[in-house]
XYZ file of C-alpha atoms in Angstrom:
622
model
C 14.138 28.349 -26.635
C 14.367 30.718 -29.938
C 16.442 30.023 -32.870
C 17.752 32.505 -35.718
C 16.401 30.541 -38.440
C 16.295 31.811 -41.641
C 14.295 34.792 -39.819
C 15.022 37.100 -43.340
C 14.545 34.423 -46.176
C 15.440 37.542 -48.892
C 15.178 37.654 -52.270
C 16.660 39.966 -54.730
C 14.484 41.953 -57.661
C 15.660 40.422 -61.403
C 14.088 42.326 -64.382
C 12.958 39.751 -66.717
C 12.504 41.100 -70.362
C 11.264 38.169 -72.615
C 13.162 38.421 -75.708
C 10.532 37.153 -77.821
C 11.988 35.246 -81.285
C 10.238 35.139 -84.464
C 10.456 32.490 -87.238
C 10.087 33.545 -90.672
C 6.804 32.342 -92.521
C 7.656 29.695 -95.311
C 8.302 31.180 -98.971
C 4.885 31.168 -101.014
C 4.992 28.886 -104.609
C 4.264 32.239 -107.192
C 2.166 31.273 -110.021
C 3.571 30.826 -113.504
C 1.685 34.062 -114.322
C 2.857 37.588 -113.372
C 1.097 38.986 -110.085
C 1.651 41.165 -107.393
C 3.013 38.953 -104.316
C 0.686 37.529 -101.601
C 2.048 39.498 -98.222
C 3.642 37.180 -95.629
C 2.183 36.088 -92.850
C 2.496 37.663 -89.713
C 5.464 36.268 -87.553
C 4.501 34.141 -84.540
C 6.627 35.167 -81.588
C 7.483 32.038 -78.961
C 5.739 31.542 -76.108
C 7.482 32.505 -72.851
C 9.828 30.736 -70.884
C 8.483 31.705 -67.853
C 10.674 28.831 -66.036
C 14.033 30.478 -67.552
C 12.774 33.724 -66.164
C 12.177 32.240 -62.683
C 15.498 30.334 -62.913
C 17.230 34.085 -64.120
C 15.531 35.959 -61.288
C 16.728 33.640 -58.548
C 20.166 32.679 -59.392
C 20.940 36.751 -59.398
C 19.052 37.638 -56.328
C 20.433 34.376 -54.613
C 24.075 35.738 -54.370
C 23.005 38.911 -53.368
C 20.390 37.476 -51.073
C 23.019 35.809 -49.030
C 25.797 38.245 -49.051
C 23.190 40.399 -47.521
C 21.802 37.942 -45.000
C 25.468 37.292 -43.781
C 26.007 41.202 -43.278
C 22.852 41.651 -41.775
C 23.550 37.907 -39.489
C 27.106 39.103 -38.423
C 25.887 42.811 -37.059
C 23.136 40.751 -35.497
C 25.545 38.824 -33.432
C 27.823 41.259 -32.826
C 24.583 43.498 -31.089
C 23.891 40.064 -29.010
C 27.290 39.311 -28.036
C 29.001 42.774 -27.289
C 26.563 44.973 -25.479
C 28.109 47.988 -23.724
C 25.450 50.505 -21.882
C 25.076 53.688 -23.372
C 26.984 52.672 -26.803
C 25.196 52.993 -29.477
C 27.837 52.078 -31.948
C 26.771 47.956 -32.379
C 22.743 49.377 -32.906
C 24.298 51.793 -35.300
C 25.576 49.099 -37.236
C 23.160 46.237 -36.923
C 20.763 49.158 -37.842
C 22.297 49.783 -41.244
C 23.054 46.503 -42.236
C 19.209 45.508 -41.700
C 18.603 48.696 -43.547
C 20.500 47.595 -46.352
C 19.155 43.926 -46.396
C 15.422 45.264 -45.921
C 15.744 48.060 -49.249
C 17.070 44.709 -50.674
C 14.180 42.062 -49.850
C 11.334 44.723 -50.252
C 12.087 46.778 -53.389
C 9.372 47.744 -55.360
C 10.869 46.159 -58.817
C 11.519 42.963 -56.731
C 7.889 42.917 -55.376
C 6.470 43.276 -59.040
C 8.616 41.244 -60.666
C 7.428 38.567 -57.803
C 3.920 38.669 -58.431
C 4.354 38.910 -62.454
C 6.249 35.558 -62.222
C 3.709 34.242 -59.496
C 0.787 34.744 -61.897
C 2.039 32.216 -63.460
C 2.911 29.472 -60.991
C 0.972 27.108 -63.074
C 3.564 27.245 -65.897
C 7.121 26.788 -63.204
C 8.008 23.885 -61.101
C 7.002 23.379 -57.796
C 10.618 24.167 -56.030
C 10.315 27.288 -57.965
C 7.404 28.501 -56.826
C 8.380 27.874 -53.116
C 11.043 30.135 -53.597
C 8.986 32.966 -54.801
C 6.532 33.174 -52.566
C 8.996 32.831 -49.822
C 10.230 36.202 -51.593
C 7.968 37.531 -51.768
C 6.434 36.989 -47.846
C 9.510 38.169 -46.597
C 9.224 41.474 -48.964
C 6.242 42.338 -47.047
C 8.539 43.148 -43.803
C 10.594 45.651 -45.624
C 8.540 46.792 -48.680
C 10.294 49.955 -49.890
C 6.892 51.118 -51.098
C 7.526 52.246 -47.643
C 10.994 52.462 -47.460
C 10.861 55.564 -44.670
C 8.591 53.457 -42.335
C 10.990 50.160 -42.553
C 13.867 52.154 -41.845
C 12.017 53.731 -38.609
C 10.914 49.913 -37.635
C 14.726 48.727 -38.084
C 15.947 51.250 -35.665
C 13.483 51.196 -33.386
C 14.275 47.405 -33.068
C 17.701 47.638 -32.599
C 17.256 50.342 -30.064
C 14.874 47.867 -28.376
C 17.234 45.345 -28.523
C 19.782 47.471 -26.596
C 17.586 48.056 -23.972
C 16.379 44.532 -23.410
C 19.582 42.997 -23.146
C 22.069 46.034 -21.388
C 19.461 46.008 -17.941
C 21.190 45.541 -15.148
C 18.496 43.520 -12.765
C 19.038 44.254 -8.953
C 18.268 42.130 -6.228
C 19.037 42.538 -2.575
C 21.414 45.710 -3.666
C 23.271 43.897 -6.239
C 23.388 43.269 -10.088
C 22.143 40.206 -11.062
C 21.718 38.115 -13.998
C 18.951 36.179 -15.547
C 20.576 33.009 -14.816
C 20.926 33.960 -11.113
C 17.372 35.098 -11.253
C 15.949 31.389 -12.461
C 18.247 29.722 -10.001
C 17.079 31.459 -7.349
C 13.345 30.831 -8.272
C 13.822 27.271 -8.634
C 15.644 27.107 -4.498
C 14.221 30.186 -2.599
C 11.781 28.943 0.286
C 11.336 32.587 1.733
C 7.835 33.994 0.344
C 9.271 37.459 0.983
C 12.450 36.728 -0.843
C 11.071 34.813 -3.396
C 8.579 37.908 -4.400
C 11.428 40.550 -4.234
C 12.996 38.112 -6.815
C 10.024 37.896 -8.886
C 9.302 41.572 -8.805
C 13.282 42.311 -9.552
C 12.708 39.973 -12.925
C 10.066 42.439 -13.655
C 11.699 45.642 -13.062
C 13.013 45.710 -17.181
C 8.907 46.401 -17.942
C 8.195 49.745 -18.028
C 11.708 50.583 -19.603
C 10.600 48.983 -22.795
C 6.934 50.477 -22.822
C 6.941 53.295 -25.393
C 9.235 51.259 -27.627
C 6.768 48.400 -27.953
C 4.340 50.755 -28.705
C 6.281 52.152 -31.598
C 7.115 49.031 -32.875
C 3.391 47.799 -32.391
C 2.591 50.332 -35.293
C 5.491 50.102 -37.171
C 5.378 46.099 -37.562
C 1.412 46.687 -38.403
C 1.920 49.515 -41.239
C 4.855 47.667 -42.905
C 2.852 44.489 -43.299
C -0.097 46.422 -44.434
C 1.551 47.873 -47.605
C 1.344 44.622 -49.109
C -2.298 43.673 -48.258
C -1.526 41.783 -44.594
C -4.298 43.184 -42.528
C -1.665 43.118 -39.504
C 1.639 41.959 -38.148
C 0.012 38.322 -36.338
C -2.117 37.533 -39.592
C 1.110 38.432 -41.478
C 3.154 35.859 -39.117
C 0.138 33.320 -39.497
C 0.527 32.824 -42.975
C 4.016 31.282 -42.978
C 2.419 28.223 -41.974
C -0.204 28.447 -44.365
C -2.962 29.634 -42.167
C -5.196 32.558 -41.922
C -5.253 34.420 -37.894
C -8.171 33.185 -37.459
C -7.439 29.523 -38.145
C -3.839 29.402 -36.406
C -5.973 30.868 -33.114
C -8.689 28.122 -33.547
C -5.418 25.894 -33.897
C -3.657 27.048 -30.389
C -6.940 26.926 -28.820
C -8.020 23.028 -29.693
C -4.260 22.314 -28.389
C -5.789 23.898 -24.873
C -8.740 22.430 -24.835
C -7.361 18.987 -25.448
C -4.676 19.401 -22.641
C -7.066 20.873 -20.471
C -7.852 18.005 -18.313
C -4.986 16.958 -17.860
C -3.344 20.757 -17.120
C -6.318 21.376 -14.656
C -5.195 18.301 -12.637
C -1.552 19.408 -12.489
C -2.560 23.590 -11.218
C -4.550 21.692 -8.254
C -2.111 19.497 -7.536
C 0.583 22.404 -7.800
C -1.478 24.564 -5.465
C -2.083 22.289 -2.502
C 1.692 21.019 -2.586
C 2.966 24.438 -3.121
C 1.020 25.829 -0.757
C 2.921 22.966 1.809
C 6.198 23.728 0.776
C 6.267 27.681 1.697
C 4.310 26.614 4.596
C 0.871 28.926 3.507
C -2.108 29.360 5.925
C -3.982 28.619 3.372
C -4.457 26.730 -0.030
C -4.782 30.052 -2.892
C -7.398 29.762 -5.500
C -4.924 30.332 -8.309
C -0.979 29.945 -8.332
C 0.901 33.046 -7.334
C 3.157 34.007 -9.640
C 6.236 34.375 -7.173
C 5.377 30.306 -5.757
C 6.450 28.859 -9.238
C 9.958 27.898 -9.954
C 10.171 30.184 -13.680
C 9.247 33.737 -14.368
C 6.339 33.212 -16.772
C 4.942 30.015 -14.864
C 5.644 28.176 -18.254
C 7.825 25.466 -16.557
C 7.340 23.605 -12.910
C 9.603 20.644 -13.768
C 12.176 22.031 -10.708
C 9.228 21.502 -8.337
C 9.779 17.725 -8.368
C 13.298 15.924 -7.435
C 13.097 12.143 -8.499
C 14.857 10.236 -5.906
C 18.002 8.560 -7.221
C 18.339 11.495 -9.778
C 20.015 13.843 -9.088
C 21.965 15.231 -12.202
C 22.966 18.530 -11.181
C 25.598 17.092 -8.611
C 27.045 14.505 -11.523
C 26.958 17.356 -14.217
C 28.575 20.104 -11.802
C 31.236 17.704 -11.449
C 32.064 17.560 -15.435
C 32.442 21.101 -15.847
C 30.816 23.756 -18.232
C 32.441 22.350 -21.259
C 31.013 19.171 -20.910
C 27.214 19.914 -21.829
C 28.090 21.109 -25.083
C 30.296 18.212 -26.085
C 28.480 15.388 -24.978
C 25.291 17.094 -26.837
C 27.548 17.233 -30.235
C 28.438 12.768 -29.571
C 24.547 11.898 -29.399
C 24.064 13.970 -32.466
C 27.425 12.239 -33.940
C 26.389 8.535 -32.584
C 22.945 9.294 -34.518
C 24.715 9.738 -37.929
C 25.527 13.355 -37.923
C 28.640 14.720 -38.774
C 30.973 16.558 -36.055
C 30.488 19.972 -36.125
C 32.645 22.562 -37.487
C 35.831 23.945 -36.061
C 34.405 27.501 -36.472
C 30.905 26.343 -34.156
C 33.711 26.642 -31.707
C 36.002 29.151 -32.664
C 32.809 31.303 -33.158
C 30.311 30.713 -30.799
C 29.524 32.348 -27.375
C 28.809 29.694 -24.974
C 29.502 30.346 -21.360
C 29.018 33.180 -19.235
C 31.282 36.107 -19.519
C 33.990 36.610 -17.060
C 33.578 38.467 -14.028
C 34.682 42.140 -14.631
C 33.977 41.800 -18.438
C 33.463 45.743 -19.570
C 30.300 44.657 -21.665
C 27.403 42.273 -21.391
C 25.212 39.493 -23.619
C 22.437 38.089 -23.998
C 22.093 35.110 -22.042
C 18.928 33.801 -23.962
C 19.564 30.328 -25.532
C 19.809 30.946 -29.499
C 21.249 28.764 -32.372
C 22.324 30.841 -35.680
C 22.696 30.124 -39.472
C 25.321 33.330 -39.944
C 25.761 32.516 -43.965
C 23.160 30.025 -44.785
C 26.338 27.564 -45.619
C 28.584 26.304 -42.791
C 28.987 29.088 -40.085
C 26.861 28.067 -37.549
C 26.799 29.270 -33.807
C 25.313 28.917 -31.038
C 24.381 32.170 -28.238
C 24.550 30.284 -24.538
C 25.848 30.525 -21.141
C 26.273 27.064 -20.230
C 26.489 26.232 -16.819
C 26.980 22.697 -15.605
C 23.526 21.891 -13.983
C 20.849 20.075 -15.804
C 18.969 22.896 -17.405
C 21.951 23.933 -19.549
C 22.308 19.964 -20.065
C 18.760 20.266 -21.815
C 19.310 23.251 -23.739
C 22.931 21.946 -25.497
C 20.892 18.910 -26.706
C 17.681 21.806 -27.784
C 20.499 24.503 -29.500
C 22.561 21.748 -31.004
C 19.167 20.185 -32.681
C 18.877 23.999 -34.523
C 22.495 23.542 -35.596
C 22.051 20.068 -36.827
C 18.858 21.347 -38.115
C 20.649 23.858 -40.076
C 24.146 21.739 -41.134
C 21.666 19.222 -42.530
C 19.215 21.157 -45.164
C 22.774 22.974 -46.329
C 22.721 20.640 -49.292
C 22.382 21.570 -53.113
C 18.954 19.852 -53.086
C 18.030 23.098 -50.911
C 18.224 26.267 -52.193
C 19.220 29.407 -49.658
C 15.981 30.880 -49.514
C 14.584 27.400 -48.253
C 16.962 26.391 -45.743
C 14.918 26.781 -42.625
C 12.698 24.431 -40.986
C 9.569 22.896 -42.711
C 7.702 25.642 -40.487
C 9.631 27.634 -37.948
C 7.699 25.219 -34.864
C 10.023 22.297 -36.632
C 12.841 23.521 -35.449
C 11.826 23.834 -31.917
C 10.252 19.989 -31.925
C 13.783 18.814 -33.118
C 15.794 20.362 -30.419
C 13.141 19.869 -27.989
C 12.820 16.247 -28.530
C 16.425 15.411 -28.126
C 16.123 17.667 -24.885
C 13.729 15.115 -23.590
C 15.056 11.982 -25.314
C 18.453 13.063 -23.498
C 16.940 13.068 -19.906
C 14.936 9.461 -20.223
C 16.301 7.237 -17.854
C 17.991 4.142 -19.820
C 19.776 7.338 -21.965
C 21.099 8.911 -18.558
C 22.459 4.953 -17.855
C 24.486 4.970 -20.513
C 26.329 7.830 -20.046
C 27.251 6.968 -16.568
C 25.177 10.039 -14.889
C 22.593 7.393 -13.186
C 23.691 4.007 -11.861
C 22.020 1.546 -13.650
C 21.224 -0.579 -10.290
C 19.348 2.899 -9.082
C 15.117 2.407 -8.522
C 13.694 5.424 -9.648
C 9.793 6.134 -9.335
C 8.834 5.916 -12.493
C 5.476 7.859 -11.666
C 7.867 11.069 -9.892
C 9.728 10.990 -13.295
C 6.461 11.247 -15.269
C 5.044 13.977 -12.891
C 8.157 15.934 -13.098
C 8.162 15.930 -17.381
C 4.321 16.706 -17.278
C 5.025 19.711 -15.124
C 7.841 20.696 -17.267
C 5.693 20.367 -20.771
C 2.611 20.747 -20.215
C 2.371 24.207 -18.686
C 4.150 25.204 -20.938
C 1.043 24.818 -23.454
C -1.824 27.235 -21.961
C 1.465 30.010 -21.717
C 2.421 29.326 -25.315
C -1.102 28.655 -26.934
C -2.896 30.678 -24.843
C -1.071 33.862 -22.725
C 1.129 34.854 -25.359
C -0.807 34.228 -28.367
C -4.000 35.485 -27.241
C -2.186 38.633 -25.759
C -0.286 39.437 -29.252
C -3.032 38.752 -31.055
C -4.818 41.118 -29.011
C -1.689 43.556 -29.436
C -1.384 43.638 -33.218
C -4.998 42.597 -34.493
C -7.170 44.258 -32.286
C -4.835 47.562 -31.477
C -4.845 47.033 -27.896
C -4.771 50.163 -25.663
C -1.838 51.097 -24.120
C -3.654 51.677 -20.873
C -5.016 48.149 -21.124
C -1.838 46.142 -21.997
C -0.842 44.326 -18.472
C -4.867 44.145 -17.492
C -5.163 42.019 -20.134
C -1.946 40.326 -19.425
C -2.864 39.203 -16.085
C -6.471 38.494 -17.075
C -5.007 36.154 -19.611
C -2.430 34.270 -17.109
C -5.820 33.686 -15.089
C -7.858 32.194 -17.844
C -5.243 29.972 -19.122
C -2.900 29.535 -16.216
C -4.800 30.230 -13.552
C -2.269 32.523 -11.598
C -2.295 35.864 -10.388
C 0.148 37.981 -10.007
C 1.735 38.430 -5.939
C 0.518 42.120 -5.672
C -1.884 44.186 -7.828
C 0.307 45.032 -11.113
C -0.908 48.404 -12.607
C -0.271 49.901 -16.007
C 2.633 51.733 -14.603
C 4.323 47.768 -15.453
C 5.013 46.426 -18.685
C 5.128 42.502 -17.385
C 4.511 40.707 -20.774
C 7.778 43.012 -22.082
C 9.148 41.306 -19.890
C 9.145 38.025 -22.311
C 12.533 38.511 -25.129
C 9.948 37.367 -27.835
C 7.296 40.003 -27.120
C 10.451 42.247 -28.421
C 12.542 41.106 -30.572
C 10.407 37.594 -31.962
C 7.212 39.259 -32.639
C 3.502 37.014 -32.780
C 5.134 33.856 -33.286
C 5.236 32.259 -29.517
C 2.549 29.825 -30.873
C 5.683 27.946 -32.410
C 6.934 26.884 -29.478
C 3.254 25.238 -28.443
C 2.833 23.447 -32.130
C 6.821 22.412 -31.682
C 5.931 20.377 -28.426
C 2.565 18.653 -30.225
C 5.059 17.940 -33.082
C 7.765 16.461 -30.834
C 5.621 14.050 -29.025
C 4.585 12.761 -32.239
C 8.123 12.455 -33.631
C 9.082 10.441 -30.411
C 6.068 8.651 -30.479
C 6.952 7.238 -33.530
C 10.645 7.199 -32.738
C 10.058 5.289 -29.829
C 7.045 2.790 -31.062
C 7.731 2.395 -34.736
C 11.702 2.592 -35.000
C 13.331 1.733 -31.356
C 10.299 -0.479 -30.125
C 10.718 0.663 -26.633
C 8.796 2.515 -24.093
C 7.726 6.130 -25.119
C 8.709 7.099 -21.505
C 12.098 4.769 -21.145
C 14.134 5.389 -24.519
C 17.689 5.424 -25.338
C 17.838 7.290 -29.095
C 21.772 6.863 -28.168
C 23.980 5.284 -31.232
C 20.928 4.150 -33.016
C 21.280 4.971 -36.990
C 17.936 4.299 -38.000
C 16.986 7.347 -35.675
C 19.240 9.386 -37.288
C 17.868 8.634 -40.937
C 14.601 9.517 -39.821
C 15.348 12.627 -38.862
C 17.794 13.874 -41.337
C 14.909 12.637 -43.981
C 12.227 15.127 -41.983
C 15.855 18.007 -42.055
C 17.215 17.578 -44.949
C 14.785 19.056 -47.245
C 14.240 22.527 -45.392
C 11.238 24.194 -46.118
C 10.959 23.119 -49.667
C 8.374 20.721 -48.904
C 5.022 20.997 -47.269
C 5.061 20.757 -43.665
C 2.006 18.922 -43.142
C 3.042 16.305 -45.920
C 6.267 15.803 -43.898
C 4.168 15.126 -41.076
C 1.444 12.742 -42.794
C 4.440 11.202 -44.258
C 6.448 10.366 -41.627
C 4.521 9.519 -38.461
C 1.001 8.501 -40.654
C -0.246 11.406 -38.507
C -1.780 15.170 -38.959
C -1.045 17.556 -36.648
C -2.775 16.209 -33.175
C -2.570 16.523 -29.349
C -3.251 12.713 -29.512
C 0.825 11.656 -28.990
C 1.199 13.937 -25.893
C -2.253 13.117 -24.527
C -1.151 9.429 -24.654
C 2.442 10.027 -22.921
C 0.779 11.582 -19.735
C -2.254 9.262 -19.963
C -0.596 6.603 -16.717
C -0.334 9.861 -14.867
C -4.170 10.817 -14.603
C -4.668 8.058 -12.282
C -2.264 9.422 -9.469
C -3.406 12.768 -10.049
C -6.760 12.370 -9.230
C -6.086 10.608 -6.403
C -3.771 12.910 -4.992
C -6.423 15.459 -5.469
C -8.640 13.786 -3.879
C -10.992 16.357 -1.618
C -9.435 18.915 -2.986
C -10.669 22.442 -4.395
C -10.788 22.807 -8.157
C -10.706 26.370 -9.685
C -10.278 25.948 -13.291
């Protein structure tokens, strides 16, 4: 789930005028004979104190940064929680707040001062350098050297958000929510109906095409003003990587997981053909056969006998998943959530008849970079939202943990963007393992469950996500921004990548009158960074492997974090520094490893023998 963690990270300019102090030369002794006085030695100015200058700059801009960040966050929050079709009031307010933030972040004076101080980085302390580099990075997204361009981009983004979340989805002649569509795709068994549901989920695409093409140009041109080649390269640089290095990294992840995905792909084709009574097994997965709009999560294909979480959670009501997630974090030593979290968040679906809409995509918000933390969800009492609440509260507790005096507001974000997702997703995984569920009373301890089926369900949930996130999404956005993908090839490129990486094809031909990639929220409002999620899954399994084996001394497939203060301390040590320390250093120190899919491959290795046995005699097409 996408989080709103410190997306703006702006800085304020502060002119540095070094006051050069002069010192008097000692008075020379005069000879006894009368003569002209020797000229005084020239005064030697004291060297500039760059640390003091940096402190002055950072102190002044931080106050303004937090003020404008808060205003912008509040406006964005309203735009996402109170959407009235046809009413542009909120979009206008958000646009104005973001314009003020952009003017502050990217002012020419600010950029000049940041560059000046960073030319003396060898004389600054590392924490100062980190803040200054972050401020300059953010200035590149709104440089006021091209102020009109930035203003147009902000206005275009606000308009796109209105279209994206104000869309009226229709199925069988009735308005439906995205929650409704997701539920139908998990349960409907009629192939004609499945195709209609899937097509309904893609109906928004054409509405977004013109706006997305406009945003491509505006985003690219904005960052090019500060020397980046394109918007994708700009986003990748936040990891300390070039665009080519980021693409190489995501290719590596796909390669490492390809053997397992190939087995799952073959298994899914044959099992779904049986389920839907298809006359023949297709070589590639029809997208409307899968239980997810983008084919990124196949977990609901498998039901583990003895584990019927939906039935148990449904008995507890919609408030229980959120409250239970909070209890889980508290058991690890985290504090109770601020009362304002429950007062200000939007946690549940809007009641029927409400005259406005809201964004149903789960997200977590750090409104003021202090303790105003909120979540935007549409929680219902089912397994999916049970996992999601644990994930989103992972973001919330990350915010609260790095909100401490040692971390300046500019660095109150994850060690990198993927860390935020990794922590949330890991807690979602931990909350679904059998010993944990037994402890909550969601499963009878005497219940015998098939561990192979449980592992298969987890593999179908996690593994297909990698080719989608690091393959389809990353490759498409790289082509879109860096290679200027032509407007008449957008959908063709998308489906070529879906076939290449996911082995998935549309139910019927999808021409350029559609724009299926734009139906993915992140293509519009969190652009060119979907690899964050792929990297987060890799980090997730590295952290979970370490917790299970080195802290809890449990099987990674059957852990129970609940109540472990040691696990809590391990997590807080990662979360507390925010982005004040290099993400690679943090990972190596805490797990003993560099970034690697080793732990994820190991976790699912016991499944390979089962899949190979199931796939004996079946045709492989990937």
